[in-house]
Coordinates of C-alpha atoms in Angstrom, one line a residue:
M1 CA 9.8 20.9 -18.1
D2 CA 10.7 18.7 -15.1
N3 CA 7.0 18.3 -14.6
E4 CA 6.7 16.4 -17.9
Y5 CA 9.1 13.5 -17.1
Y6 CA 7.4 10.6 -15.3
L7 CA 10.3 8.2 -15.6
E8 CA 13.7 8.8 -14.1
L9 CA 16.9 6.9 -13.3
S10 CA 17.9 6.1 -9.7
E11 CA 20.0 8.6 -7.9
N12 CA 22.8 6.2 -6.9
P13 CA 23.7 3.9 -9.9
V14 CA 26.0 0.9 -9.5
Q15 CA 29.4 2.1 -10.7
F16 CA 31.9 -0.5 -12.1
E17 CA 34.9 -0.7 -14.4
N18 CA 34.1 -0.3 -18.1
A19 CA 34.0 -3.3 -20.3
S20 CA 37.2 -3.5 -22.3
T21 CA 39.6 -6.0 -23.9
V22 CA 40.9 -7.0 -20.5
N23 CA 37.7 -6.5 -18.4
N24 CA 34.5 -8.5 -19.0
V25 CA 31.2 -7.3 -17.4
F26 CA 28.3 -9.5 -16.4
F27 CA 24.9 -8.8 -14.8
D28 CA 23.1 -11.2 -12.5
E29 CA 19.4 -10.5 -12.6
A30 CA 18.6 -12.6 -9.5
N31 CA 21.0 -10.8 -7.1
K32 CA 21.0 -7.5 -9.1
Q33 CA 24.8 -7.7 -9.1
V34 CA 27.4 -6.5 -11.6
F35 CA 30.6 -8.6 -12.1
A36 CA 33.7 -7.0 -13.4
V37 CA 36.1 -9.9 -14.4
R38 CA 39.7 -8.8 -15.3
S39 CA 41.8 -11.3 -17.2
G40 CA 39.5 -14.2 -16.6
G41 CA 39.6 -13.5 -12.9
A42 CA 43.4 -13.8 -12.5
T43 CA 43.9 -10.1 -11.8
G44 CA 40.6 -9.7 -9.8
V45 CA 36.8 -10.0 -9.8
V46 CA 34.8 -7.2 -8.3
V47 CA 31.1 -7.7 -7.5
K48 CA 28.8 -4.8 -6.8
G49 CA 25.0 -4.5 -6.1
P50 CA 22.7 -1.6 -5.4
E51 CA 22.4 -2.5 -1.7
D52 CA 26.0 -3.5 -1.1
K53 CA 27.8 -1.1 1.1
S54 CA 31.1 -2.7 0.3
P55 CA 31.8 -4.6 -2.9
I56 CA 33.0 -8.3 -2.9
A57 CA 36.5 -8.6 -4.4
F58 CA 38.5 -11.8 -5.0
R59 CA 40.8 -13.6 -7.5
M60 CA 40.4 -16.9 -9.3
D61 CA 42.6 -18.9 -11.6
D62 CA 42.4 -18.0 -15.3
K63 CA 41.1 -21.2 -16.8
G64 CA 39.7 -19.7 -20.0
E65 CA 37.2 -17.1 -21.0
V66 CA 34.3 -16.6 -18.6
K67 CA 31.0 -17.0 -20.3
C68 CA 28.7 -16.6 -17.3
I69 CA 29.3 -15.9 -13.6
K70 CA 26.7 -15.7 -10.7
F71 CA 26.5 -16.0 -7.0
S72 CA 23.9 -18.2 -5.3
L73 CA 21.3 -16.4 -3.1
G74 CA 23.1 -14.9 -0.1
N75 CA 26.5 -14.9 -2.0
K76 CA 27.3 -18.4 -0.5
I77 CA 28.5 -20.3 -3.6
L78 CA 30.0 -18.9 -6.8
A79 CA 29.2 -20.6 -10.2
V80 CA 31.3 -19.9 -13.3
Q81 CA 30.8 -21.3 -16.8
R82 CA 33.9 -21.3 -19.0
T83 CA 33.1 -24.3 -21.4
P84 CA 29.9 -25.5 -23.1
K85 CA 30.1 -28.8 -21.1
S86 CA 30.6 -27.9 -17.4
V87 CA 30.2 -25.3 -14.6
D88 CA 32.8 -24.6 -12.0
F89 CA 32.0 -23.8 -8.3
I90 CA 33.8 -22.0 -5.5
N91 CA 32.6 -22.0 -1.8
F92 CA 32.2 -18.6 -0.2
I93 CA 30.7 -20.0 3.0
P94 CA 32.8 -19.1 6.1
D95 CA 34.9 -22.0 7.4
Y96 CA 34.5 -24.0 4.2
P97 CA 37.6 -24.6 2.0
H98 CA 37.9 -21.9 -0.7
L99 CA 38.6 -24.5 -3.4
E100 CA 37.2 -24.8 -6.9
F101 CA 35.3 -27.9 -8.0
S102 CA 33.6 -28.7 -11.4
H103 CA 30.5 -30.5 -12.6
E104 CA 29.7 -31.6 -16.2
C105 CA 26.2 -31.9 -17.6
K106 CA 25.0 -35.4 -17.7
T107 CA 23.3 -35.4 -21.1
K108 CA 25.7 -36.7 -23.8
N109 CA 26.6 -34.4 -26.7
A110 CA 24.7 -31.5 -24.9
N111 CA 25.9 -28.0 -24.7
V112 CA 25.3 -25.9 -21.6
L113 CA 23.4 -22.7 -22.7
G114 CA 23.6 -21.3 -19.2
F115 CA 22.5 -21.8 -15.5
C116 CA 20.2 -20.4 -12.9
W117 CA 20.4 -20.4 -9.1
T118 CA 17.0 -21.2 -7.6
N119 CA 18.2 -21.2 -4.0
W120 CA 21.4 -20.8 -2.1
N121 CA 22.3 -24.4 -2.9
E122 CA 20.1 -25.4 -5.8
I123 CA 21.0 -24.8 -9.5
V124 CA 19.6 -25.5 -12.9
F125 CA 21.7 -26.3 -15.9
V126 CA 20.0 -25.4 -19.1
T127 CA 21.4 -27.3 -22.2
D128 CA 20.3 -27.4 -25.8
Q129 CA 18.8 -30.9 -25.0
G130 CA 16.9 -30.1 -21.7
I131 CA 17.4 -29.1 -18.1
E132 CA 19.2 -30.6 -15.1
F133 CA 18.2 -29.6 -11.6
Y134 CA 20.9 -30.1 -8.9
Q135 CA 21.5 -29.7 -5.2
V136 CA 25.0 -28.3 -4.5
L137 CA 26.7 -30.0 -1.5
P138 CA 29.4 -27.5 -0.6
D139 CA 31.0 -29.6 2.2
K140 CA 31.5 -32.6 -0.2
R141 CA 32.3 -30.3 -3.2
T142 CA 29.9 -32.2 -5.4
L143 CA 26.4 -31.9 -6.9
K144 CA 23.4 -34.2 -6.5
M145 CA 20.9 -34.6 -9.3
L146 CA 17.3 -33.8 -8.1
K147 CA 15.5 -34.0 -11.5
S148 CA 16.0 -33.7 -15.2
Q149 CA 13.9 -33.2 -18.3
S150 CA 14.8 -33.9 -21.9
I151 CA 13.6 -31.3 -24.4
N152 CA 15.1 -29.5 -27.4
V153 CA 15.9 -25.9 -26.3
N154 CA 16.6 -22.9 -28.5
W155 CA 17.0 -20.4 -25.7
Y156 CA 15.8 -19.7 -22.2
I157 CA 14.6 -17.0 -19.8
Y158 CA 14.6 -17.2 -16.0
C159 CA 12.6 -14.9 -13.8
P160 CA 14.1 -14.9 -10.3
E161 CA 11.1 -13.1 -8.7
T162 CA 8.8 -15.9 -9.6
A163 CA 11.4 -18.8 -9.9
V164 CA 9.9 -19.6 -13.3
L165 CA 12.2 -20.9 -16.1
L166 CA 10.9 -20.5 -19.7
L167 CA 12.3 -22.7 -22.5
S168 CA 11.9 -22.0 -26.3
T169 CA 11.2 -25.2 -28.2
T170 CA 10.4 -26.5 -31.7
V171 CA 12.0 -25.3 -35.0
Q172 CA 10.2 -21.9 -35.0
G173 CA 10.9 -21.4 -31.3
N174 CA 7.3 -20.3 -30.5
V175 CA 6.3 -23.2 -28.3
L176 CA 7.3 -22.2 -24.8
Q177 CA 7.7 -24.7 -21.9
P178 CA 7.7 -23.2 -18.4
F179 CA 9.0 -24.9 -15.3
A180 CA 8.5 -23.7 -11.7
F181 CA 11.0 -24.2 -8.8
K182 CA 10.2 -24.2 -5.1
N183 CA 11.9 -25.7 -2.0
G184 CA 13.9 -28.3 -4.0
T185 CA 11.1 -29.3 -6.3
M186 CA 10.7 -28.7 -10.1
S187 CA 7.2 -28.6 -11.6
K188 CA 6.5 -28.8 -15.3
M189 CA 3.8 -26.3 -16.2
S190 CA 1.5 -26.3 -19.2
K191 CA 3.3 -25.4 -22.5
F192 CA 1.8 -22.9 -24.8
E193 CA 2.2 -21.4 -28.2
I194 CA 3.0 -17.8 -29.1
E195 CA 1.0 -16.7 -32.1
L196 CA 3.5 -15.4 -34.7
P197 CA 2.5 -12.6 -37.0
M198 CA 3.9 -14.6 -40.0
V199 CA 4.7 -18.3 -40.3
P200 CA 7.9 -18.7 -42.3
K201 CA 8.3 -21.2 -45.1
P202 CA 10.4 -23.3 -44.8
A203 CA 10.2 -23.3 -41.0
K204 CA 13.0 -21.6 -39.2
L205 CA 13.7 -20.0 -35.7
S206 CA 11.3 -17.0 -35.7
L207 CA 10.9 -16.1 -32.1
S208 CA 13.8 -14.3 -30.4
E209 CA 14.5 -14.2 -26.7
R210 CA 14.7 -10.4 -27.1
D211 CA 11.0 -10.3 -27.8
I212 CA 10.0 -12.3 -24.7
A213 CA 10.1 -11.4 -21.0
V214 CA 8.7 -13.0 -17.8
A215 CA 7.6 -10.8 -15.0
S216 CA 5.5 -10.6 -11.9
I217 CA 2.7 -8.0 -12.2
Y218 CA 0.3 -7.5 -9.3
G219 CA 1.4 -10.8 -7.9
E220 CA 0.7 -12.9 -11.0
V221 CA 3.2 -14.3 -13.5
Y222 CA 3.0 -13.1 -17.1
V223 CA 4.9 -13.9 -20.2
M224 CA 5.2 -10.7 -22.3
Y225 CA 5.6 -11.1 -26.1
L226 CA 6.7 -8.1 -28.2
K227 CA 4.7 -8.6 -31.4
H228 CA 6.2 -6.6 -34.2
H229 CA 4.3 -4.8 -36.9
S230 CA 3.4 -7.0 -39.8
R231 CA 2.8 -5.3 -43.2
S232 CA 0.8 -8.3 -44.5
T233 CA -1.9 -7.9 -41.8
N234 CA -2.2 -4.1 -42.1
S235 CA -1.7 -3.7 -38.3
S236 CA -1.5 -0.2 -36.9
G237 CA 1.8 -1.0 -35.1
A238 CA 3.5 -3.2 -32.7
E239 CA 1.9 -4.5 -29.6
V240 CA 2.8 -6.4 -26.4
V241 CA 0.8 -9.5 -25.7
L242 CA 0.5 -10.7 -22.1
Y243 CA 0.0 -14.4 -21.4
H244 CA -1.1 -15.3 -17.9
L245 CA 1.0 -18.1 -16.6
L246 CA -0.8 -20.3 -14.1
R247 CA 0.8 -22.9 -11.8
E248 CA -2.0 -25.3 -12.8
G249 CA -4.1 -25.0 -15.9
P250 CA -3.4 -23.6 -19.4
C251 CA -1.7 -20.3 -20.1
K252 CA -4.1 -17.7 -21.4
K253 CA -3.6 -14.7 -23.6
I254 CA -5.5 -12.0 -21.7
H255 CA -3.9 -8.5 -22.3
V256 CA -2.8 -6.7 -25.4
L257 CA -0.9 -3.4 -25.1
K258 CA -1.1 -1.2 -28.2
L259 CA 2.1 0.6 -29.0
N260 CA 0.7 2.4 -32.0
T261 CA 4.1 2.7 -33.7
T262 CA 6.8 0.5 -35.2
G263 CA 10.6 0.1 -34.6
K264 CA 12.8 -1.3 -31.9
F265 CA 11.5 -1.7 -28.4
A266 CA 12.6 -2.8 -24.9
L267 CA 10.4 -3.8 -21.9
N268 CA 10.6 -3.1 -18.2
V269 CA 8.2 -3.7 -15.3
V270 CA 8.4 -1.0 -12.7
D271 CA 5.9 -0.8 -9.8
N272 CA 3.5 -3.2 -11.5
L273 CA 3.6 -1.0 -14.7
V274 CA 4.7 -2.3 -18.0
V275 CA 7.2 0.3 -19.4
V276 CA 7.9 0.2 -23.2
H277 CA 10.9 2.1 -24.5
H278 CA 11.0 3.1 -28.2
Q279 CA 14.5 3.5 -29.7
S280 CA 13.9 5.8 -32.7
S281 CA 11.8 8.4 -30.9
Q282 CA 13.8 8.0 -27.6
T283 CA 10.6 8.0 -25.6
S284 CA 8.8 5.6 -23.2
I285 CA 5.2 4.8 -22.5
I286 CA 3.6 3.0 -19.6
F287 CA 0.6 0.6 -19.3
D288 CA -1.4 -0.4 -16.2
I289 CA -3.2 -3.7 -16.9
K290 CA -5.6 -3.1 -13.9
L291 CA -7.0 -0.1 -15.7
R292 CA -9.5 -2.3 -17.5
E293 CA -11.4 -1.5 -20.6
P294 CA -15.2 -2.1 -20.1
D295 CA -17.1 -4.8 -22.0
C296 CA -14.0 -6.5 -23.5
A297 CA -13.2 -10.2 -23.0
M298 CA -9.6 -9.7 -23.7
N299 CA -8.4 -6.4 -22.4
V300 CA -6.9 -4.1 -25.1
H301 CA -5.0 -1.3 -23.4
Q302 CA -3.8 2.1 -24.7
P303 CA -0.9 3.9 -22.9
V304 CA -1.9 5.5 -19.6
L305 CA 0.1 8.6 -20.4
P306 CA 1.5 10.3 -23.5
A307 CA 5.0 9.2 -24.5
R308 CA 7.9 11.0 -22.7
S309 CA 11.6 10.7 -22.5
I310 CA 13.3 9.5 -19.4
H311 CA 14.4 12.4 -17.2
P312 CA 18.0 13.4 -18.0
C313 CA 20.5 12.9 -15.2
K314 CA 24.0 13.8 -14.3
I315 CA 26.6 11.1 -14.2
P316 CA 28.0 10.9 -10.6
L317 CA 31.5 12.4 -10.0
T318 CA 32.0 13.6 -13.6
G319 CA 28.9 15.9 -13.5
A320 CA 28.3 15.1 -17.2
L321 CA 24.7 15.2 -18.4
C322 CA 23.4 11.8 -19.4
L323 CA 20.4 12.1 -21.7
F324 CA 19.9 8.3 -21.6
L325 CA 20.1 7.7 -25.3
Y326 CA 18.1 4.5 -25.1
L327 CA 21.2 2.4 -25.0
I328 CA 19.3 -0.3 -23.3
F329 CA 18.8 -1.9 -26.7
L330 CA 22.6 -2.7 -26.7
L331 CA 23.3 -3.9 -23.2
L332 CA 27.0 -3.6 -24.0
S333 CA 26.5 0.2 -24.3
V334 CA 25.4 0.3 -20.7
Y335 CA 28.3 -1.8 -19.6
L336 CA 30.7 0.5 -21.6
S337 CA 29.4 3.5 -19.7
G338 CA 30.4 1.9 -16.3
Y339 CA 27.1 2.7 -14.7
L340 CA 24.0 0.7 -14.1
W341 CA 20.8 2.5 -13.1
Y342 CA 17.4 1.4 -11.9
L343 CA 14.3 2.9 -13.6
Q344 CA 11.8 4.7 -11.4
V345 CA 8.3 6.1 -11.8
K346 CA 7.7 9.7 -10.7
L347 CA 4.1 10.1 -9.7
Q348 CA 3.8 13.9 -9.4
P349 CA 4.0 14.6 -13.1
T350 CA 1.2 12.2 -13.8
V351 CA -1.2 14.5 -12.0
N352 CA -1.3 17.0 -14.8
L353 CA -0.9 14.5 -17.7
L354 CA -4.0 12.4 -16.7
Q355 CA -7.0 14.7 -16.6
D356 CA -9.6 12.2 -15.7
K357 CA -9.5 12.4 -11.9
G358 CA -11.2 9.0 -11.4
K359 CA -8.8 7.2 -13.7
L360 CA -5.9 9.2 -12.1
M361 CA -7.0 8.0 -8.7
D362 CA -7.2 4.3 -9.9
F363 CA -3.7 4.7 -11.2
L364 CA -2.2 6.3 -8.1
L365 CA -3.8 4.0 -5.6
R366 CA -1.8 1.1 -7.1
R367 CA 1.6 2.7 -6.9
R368 CA 4.1 2.3 -4.0
D369 CA 4.8 5.9 -2.9
C370 CA 1.4 7.3 -3.6
K371 CA 0.0 8.8 -0.3
M372 CA 1.3 12.4 -0.5
V373 CA 0.6 12.7 -4.2
I374 CA -3.0 11.5 -3.7
L375 CA -3.5 14.0 -0.9
S376 CA -2.1 16.8 -3.1
V377 CA -4.5 15.8 -5.8
C378 CA -7.4 16.0 -3.4
S379 CA -6.3 19.5 -2.2
Q380 CA -5.8 20.7 -5.8
M381 CA -9.2 19.3 -6.8
L382 CA -11.0 21.4 -4.1
E383 CA -9.2 24.7 -5.0
G384 CA -11.7 25.6 -7.7
G385 CA -14.5 25.9 -5.2
E386 CA -17.1 25.1 -7.9
K387 CA -20.2 23.0 -7.2
G388 CA -19.9 21.4 -10.6
N389 CA -16.8 19.6 -9.2
L390 CA -18.9 17.7 -6.6
P391 CA -19.6 14.6 -8.7
V392 CA -15.8 14.3 -9.3
V393 CA -15.1 14.9 -5.6
A394 CA -17.6 12.2 -4.7
T395 CA -16.0 9.7 -7.1
V396 CA -12.5 10.3 -5.7
F397 CA -13.7 10.0 -2.1
D398 CA -15.5 6.7 -2.9
K399 CA -12.3 5.3 -4.5
L400 CA -10.2 6.2 -1.5
N401 CA -12.7 4.9 1.0
Q402 CA -13.1 1.6 -0.8
V403 CA -9.4 0.9 -0.3
Y404 CA -9.6 2.2 3.3
K405 CA -12.6 -0.2 4.0
E406 CA -10.8 -3.2 2.5
Y407 CA -7.8 -2.6 4.8
L408 CA -10.1 -2.2 7.9
E409 CA -11.9 -5.5 7.0
A410 CA -8.6 -7.3 6.6
E411 CA -7.3 -5.9 9.9
Q412 CA -10.5 -7.0 11.6
A413 CA -10.4 -10.5 10.1
Y414 CA -6.8 -10.9 11.3
T415 CA -7.7 -9.7 14.8
V416 CA -10.6 -12.1 15.1
A417 CA -8.5 -15.0 13.8
M418 CA -5.8 -14.2 16.4
E419 CA -8.3 -13.9 19.3
S420 CA -9.9 -17.2 18.4
G421 CA -6.7 -19.0 19.3
P422 CA -4.4 -21.2 17.2
S423 CA -6.1 -23.2 14.5
R424 CA -5.3 -24.4 11.0
F425 CA -7.3 -21.4 9.7
S426 CA -5.7 -18.7 11.9
N427 CA -2.2 -19.9 11.0
S428 CA -2.9 -18.9 7.3
Y429 CA -3.8 -15.3 8.3
K430 CA -1.0 -12.7 8.0
R431 CA -1.3 -9.2 9.4
P432 CA -2.4 -7.0 6.6
V433 CA 0.2 -4.6 5.3
R434 CA -0.9 -1.0 5.5
T435 CA 0.2 0.4 2.1
Q436 CA 0.5 4.1 1.2
A437 CA -2.8 3.7 -0.7
V438 CA -4.7 3.5 2.7
I439 CA -5.8 7.1 3.1
D440 CA -7.6 7.2 6.5
Q441 CA -9.8 10.0 8.1
S442 CA -6.8 11.4 10.0
D443 CA -4.8 11.8 6.7
M444 CA -7.8 13.6 5.0
Y445 CA -8.4 15.8 8.0
T446 CA -4.8 16.8 8.5
H447 CA -3.6 17.3 4.9
V448 CA -6.8 18.2 3.0
L449 CA -10.1 19.1 4.8
S450 CA -8.9 21.3 7.7
A451 CA -6.8 23.5 5.4
F452 CA -9.6 23.6 2.8
T453 CA -12.1 25.0 5.4
E454 CA -9.7 28.0 6.0
K455 CA -9.7 29.0 2.3
K456 CA -11.8 31.7 0.8
V457 CA -14.2 29.5 -1.0
I458 CA -18.0 29.6 -1.3
N459 CA -19.4 28.6 2.1
K460 CA -21.9 26.1 0.9
F461 CA -19.3 24.4 -1.3
I462 CA -17.1 23.8 1.8
I463 CA -20.0 22.3 3.7
A464 CA -20.9 20.2 0.6
V465 CA -17.4 18.7 0.4
L466 CA -17.3 17.9 4.1
M467 CA -20.7 16.2 3.9
E468 CA -19.7 14.4 0.7
Y469 CA -16.7 12.8 2.5
I470 CA -18.9 11.8 5.5
R471 CA -21.5 10.4 3.1
S472 CA -18.8 8.3 1.5
L473 CA -17.6 7.0 4.8
N474 CA -21.1 6.0 5.8
Q475 CA -21.7 4.3 2.4
F476 CA -18.7 2.0 3.1
Q477 CA -19.9 1.5 6.7
I478 CA -16.8 3.2 8.2
T479 CA -17.3 4.8 11.6
V480 CA -16.9 8.6 11.2
Q481 CA -14.5 10.0 13.6
H482 CA -15.9 12.8 15.9
Y483 CA -13.2 15.4 14.7
L484 CA -14.8 15.4 11.2
Y485 CA -18.2 16.3 12.7
E486 CA -16.5 18.9 14.8
L487 CA -15.0 20.4 11.7
V488 CA -18.4 20.6 10.1
I489 CA -19.9 22.3 13.2
K490 CA -17.0 24.8 13.5
T491 CA -17.3 25.6 9.8
L492 CA -21.0 26.2 10.1
V493 CA -20.6 28.4 13.1
Q494 CA -17.7 30.3 11.5
H495 CA -20.0 31.2 8.5
N496 CA -23.1 31.8 10.7
L497 CA -25.0 28.9 9.1
F498 CA -26.9 28.1 12.3
Y499 CA -30.1 27.1 10.5
M500 CA -28.1 24.4 8.7
L501 CA -26.5 23.3 11.9
H502 CA -29.9 23.0 13.5
Q503 CA -31.1 20.9 10.6
F504 CA -28.1 18.6 10.6
L505 CA -28.6 17.9 14.3
Q506 CA -32.3 17.6 14.1
Y507 CA -32.3 15.1 11.3
H508 CA -29.2 13.2 12.8
V509 CA -27.0 13.9 9.8
L510 CA -24.2 14.4 12.4
S511 CA -24.0 11.3 14.6
D512 CA -24.3 11.7 18.3
S513 CA -21.2 11.5 20.5
K514 CA -20.0 12.9 23.8
P515 CA -17.2 15.1 22.2
L516 CA -19.8 16.6 19.8
A517 CA -22.2 17.3 22.7
C518 CA -19.4 19.0 24.6
L519 CA -18.6 21.1 21.5
L520 CA -22.2 22.2 21.3
L521 CA -22.2 23.2 24.9
S522 CA -19.2 25.5 24.3
L523 CA -21.1 27.2 21.5
E524 CA -24.0 28.3 23.8
S525 CA -22.7 31.9 24.1
T526 CA -22.6 32.2 20.3
Y527 CA -25.8 30.1 19.6
P528 CA -28.0 29.8 22.7
P529 CA -30.1 26.8 21.3
A530 CA -26.9 24.8 21.2
H531 CA -27.3 24.1 25.0
Q532 CA -30.6 22.3 24.5
L533 CA -29.3 20.5 21.4
S534 CA -26.4 19.3 23.4
L535 CA -28.6 17.9 26.2
D536 CA -30.9 16.2 23.7
M537 CA -27.8 14.5 22.2
L538 CA -26.6 13.4 25.6
K539 CA -30.0 11.9 26.4
R540 CA -29.9 9.9 23.2
L541 CA -26.6 8.6 24.3
S542 CA -27.8 6.3 27.0
T543 CA -24.2 6.0 28.4
A544 CA -23.9 9.8 28.9
N545 CA -26.0 10.2 32.1
D546 CA -23.1 11.4 34.2
E547 CA -22.2 14.1 31.6
I548 CA -25.8 15.3 31.5
V549 CA -25.9 15.7 35.3
E550 CA -22.6 17.6 35.2
V551 CA -23.9 19.9 32.4
L552 CA -27.1 20.7 34.3
L553 CA -25.3 21.3 37.6
S554 CA -22.8 23.6 35.9
K555 CA -25.8 25.7 34.6
Q556 CA -27.2 25.7 38.2
Q557 CA -30.2 23.7 37.0
V558 CA -30.1 21.6 40.2
L559 CA -33.7 20.6 40.2
G560 CA -33.5 19.7 36.5
A561 CA -30.5 17.5 37.2
L562 CA -32.3 15.8 40.0
R563 CA -35.4 15.2 37.9
F564 CA -33.2 13.7 35.2
V565 CA -31.4 11.4 37.7
R566 CA -34.9 10.2 38.9
S567 CA -36.1 9.6 35.3
V568 CA -33.2 7.2 34.6
G569 CA -33.5 5.5 38.0
G570 CA -30.1 6.6 39.3
H571 CA -31.3 8.7 42.3
D572 CA -30.4 6.1 44.9
N573 CA -26.7 6.2 44.0
V574 CA -25.9 9.8 43.2
S575 CA -23.7 11.8 45.5
A576 CA -25.7 14.0 47.9
R577 CA -22.7 16.3 48.5
K578 CA -22.5 17.1 44.7
F579 CA -26.1 18.3 44.6
L580 CA -25.9 20.1 47.9
D581 CA -22.7 21.9 46.7
A582 CA -24.5 23.0 43.6
A583 CA -27.6 24.2 45.5
R584 CA -25.4 26.3 47.9
Q585 CA -23.8 28.0 44.9
T586 CA -27.1 29.3 43.6
N587 CA -27.6 31.3 46.9
D588 CA -31.3 30.2 46.7
T589 CA -32.1 29.0 50.3
M590 CA -35.4 27.4 49.3
L591 CA -33.8 25.4 46.6
F592 CA -31.1 24.3 49.1
Y593 CA -34.0 23.3 51.5
T594 CA -35.7 21.2 48.8
I595 CA -32.6 19.4 47.8
F596 CA -31.5 18.8 51.4
R597 CA -35.0 17.4 52.2
F598 CA -34.9 15.1 49.2
F599 CA -31.7 13.4 50.4
E600 CA -33.0 13.2 54.0
Q601 CA -36.0 11.3 52.6
R602 CA -33.7 9.1 50.5
N603 CA -31.6 8.2 53.6
L604 CA -34.7 7.4 55.6
R605 CA -36.0 5.1 52.8
L606 CA -32.8 3.3 52.2
R607 CA -31.4 3.1 55.8
G608 CA -34.3 3.8 58.1
N609 CA -32.6 7.0 59.3
P610 CA -32.6 10.5 57.7
A611 CA -29.1 11.4 58.9
F612 CA -26.2 11.5 56.5
N613 CA -23.4 8.9 57.0
Q614 CA -20.0 10.2 57.8
G615 CA -18.6 8.9 54.5
E616 CA -20.9 11.2 52.6
H617 CA -19.0 14.3 53.8
C618 CA -22.1 16.4 54.2
E619 CA -21.3 17.8 57.7
E620 CA -20.8 21.3 56.3
H621 CA -24.2 21.3 54.6
V622 CA -26.0 19.9 57.8
A623 CA -24.5 22.8 59.8
Y624 CA -25.6 25.3 57.1
F625 CA -29.1 23.8 57.2
K626 CA -29.3 24.1 61.0
E627 CA -28.0 27.7 60.8
V628 CA -30.6 28.8 58.3
F629 CA -33.7 26.8 59.2
G630 CA -33.0 25.7 62.8
E631 CA -32.0 22.3 64.2
Q632 CA -35.7 21.4 64.9
T633 CA -36.3 21.4 61.2
L634 CA -34.1 18.4 60.6
M635 CA -36.0 15.2 60.1
K636 CA -36.2 13.0 63.2
P637 CA -35.5 9.3 63.0
P638 CA -38.8 7.2 63.4
T639 CA -39.6 6.1 66.9
K640 CA -39.6 2.3 67.5

C-alpha cells in the first residue's frame, strides 16, 4: 500500500506549544517560522523554523493582544501588530539597543490589515485604504516613508518567494491589484479581474482570500483562483484557474486545472506541482502545467495521477499515528496539534501509477530528486526484453538526451563567455546548474546498460537497445563515449555475433577511436579478422600512427611497420633501435640485414655517413651485424 502514496509529510516537523487560552500561535510564511506567544509575550515568545537548530526565545511587555508578529529577513528586526493603527518594532541586531519603538500608519481613519517584510529593513503596511512602503532605520528607531498608494483594500496576499503583494479591490473584491518589490522600490503592476461564476445582485464581496493564492511555478508568477462549482452553469465541478502575472504587460488567464468534483479545497505548490486537497474525500491530486495538452490555446489540464491520500505518519515522540485528516482547511487545527509539517512529493509511487512512459519521463525530468527514479524506470522498461518496446525505449532515450544536450550547450556557452574575457555579455552568464534531470552517458552505462547486457534477454534486443541509445546521442550531436562502443563490441563477441560486429565496423556504425582499436586487437585470438579491422581503424585515425607501428612491431611485422612509416612520411624520424630490436626478436637474420641496411642508407642520406650516432644506442646491433655478416659488409662512408 505504501507504493500508492505519492504525497507525504516531512520527517521532522516543527514542534511548538499548542494554541490555548494563554498561548497564541502565529506562522510567518516568509521565514517559515512558528511563533508561540504566551500571555502577550510577557511570559515568553518562542520562535521555531524548519532549519533552526536552536529556537529563538525572548520576552516582551504585554501591551495588549498580539494580532500579528514577524521577523524581518535574517531575524534582525521584530515587528508586532497589536492595534489597528500602528506596528511596534524591536531591534535584534547585535550591539543595538533592545528597545521597542512604534509607528502609526499615515493615512487618516485607516486600519492596518497587516504588514509584510520585503527585506531585512523594508516593510509594507497594508491598510483598508492602501499601502505604505517604509524603510526601517534601526539605529534611529524610526521609519522612513519610501512610497505609498491609495486604494480601497478588502484583503491582501503576499508571496515572499516572488515579493509580490496582491490587493483585493472593488465592492465584489474580484479586481486584483498586484505590486512588486525589489531593492527598495515598489512597482505597480497591471490590475486584472477574476471572472466570478456568478455576479451577485446587489453587489457584495464575493471573492474570498481563501480562494486565491500567489505562487512561483517554473520560475513564473501565477495567481491561482479556486473557482467553485456553479449549479447555474452546469459545470462538471470546481476548477483552479491560473493567471500568469507579468512584471510588465497584462495578466493573462492561461491554465485551467479540472478538479472534477465539488466541495472544500486547499492549494499547495510543491516542486512546481499544484497540489489540490479535497476535504470530504480526504484525498489530494496533483497537476503539472508543463504537461501541455496539444492544440489548445488555453491549456486545460486533468490530474496527472489518480487521487490519493497523504501517507499516514507517526507523530514524533508520542508514536501516535497521524492520518492527516485534512485539517489544513482549519489552520487552527494544525496549530492545536502542536506540529507543523512540510508537504513532499514521493516520486517512486508515480512510476506504477503513470503507465505512459513518455509522459512519465516528462513528469520525472521536472522534479528535484529524480535521477535514481528515472534510472530505475529505464532498467524496469528493459526487463521485458520485447522488441515491441523499442519505440517506447527510443522515446525515453530521446527525452533524456534532449535535457542532457541542453545542459552541455549551456556549459559550453558559459565556458566560451568566460574564455572571451570580461564583457557586459559575459557578466550576465552564470554557470549552469547541473540538476538531477541531467542523465549523462556515465549514469546510463553504470546504472542501466552494463547491468542490462548481463541479463538473460534475447541477444538481438540487447544490441538493439544499445544501438538505440547511441542513435539518440548522435541525433542530438552528443559525442558518444568509447566505453559505450566497447560495451556493444563485448556484447557482440559474448553472443558470437561476429558478422554483426564486422558490419558495424565496416559501415562505421561504431565510431573510430584508439581505445576501440585496442579492444579489437585484444579480440584477435577469439576473432582473427579483428586484427586487420583494428589496423584499418587506426589508419583512419590520422593521429594514431605511433599506435599502428607499435601494433605491427608487436606482431613481428617489421617490414610492414617500416612500409607504413614510409607511407606516412615519418621514416626520417623513427627510432632505428626500436626496429632493430623487433627484427632481432624474429630470429630472421635476412630480415635483420634488410632493416639494418635501410637505416644505414637513411644515415648516409641525412648525415652523409652510414654510421649510427652514439645517441641512437645501436652499438649492440652493429656488433651483432659484424658477427653475423662480417665487418666488411658494413657500408663505408663515401670518399671525398
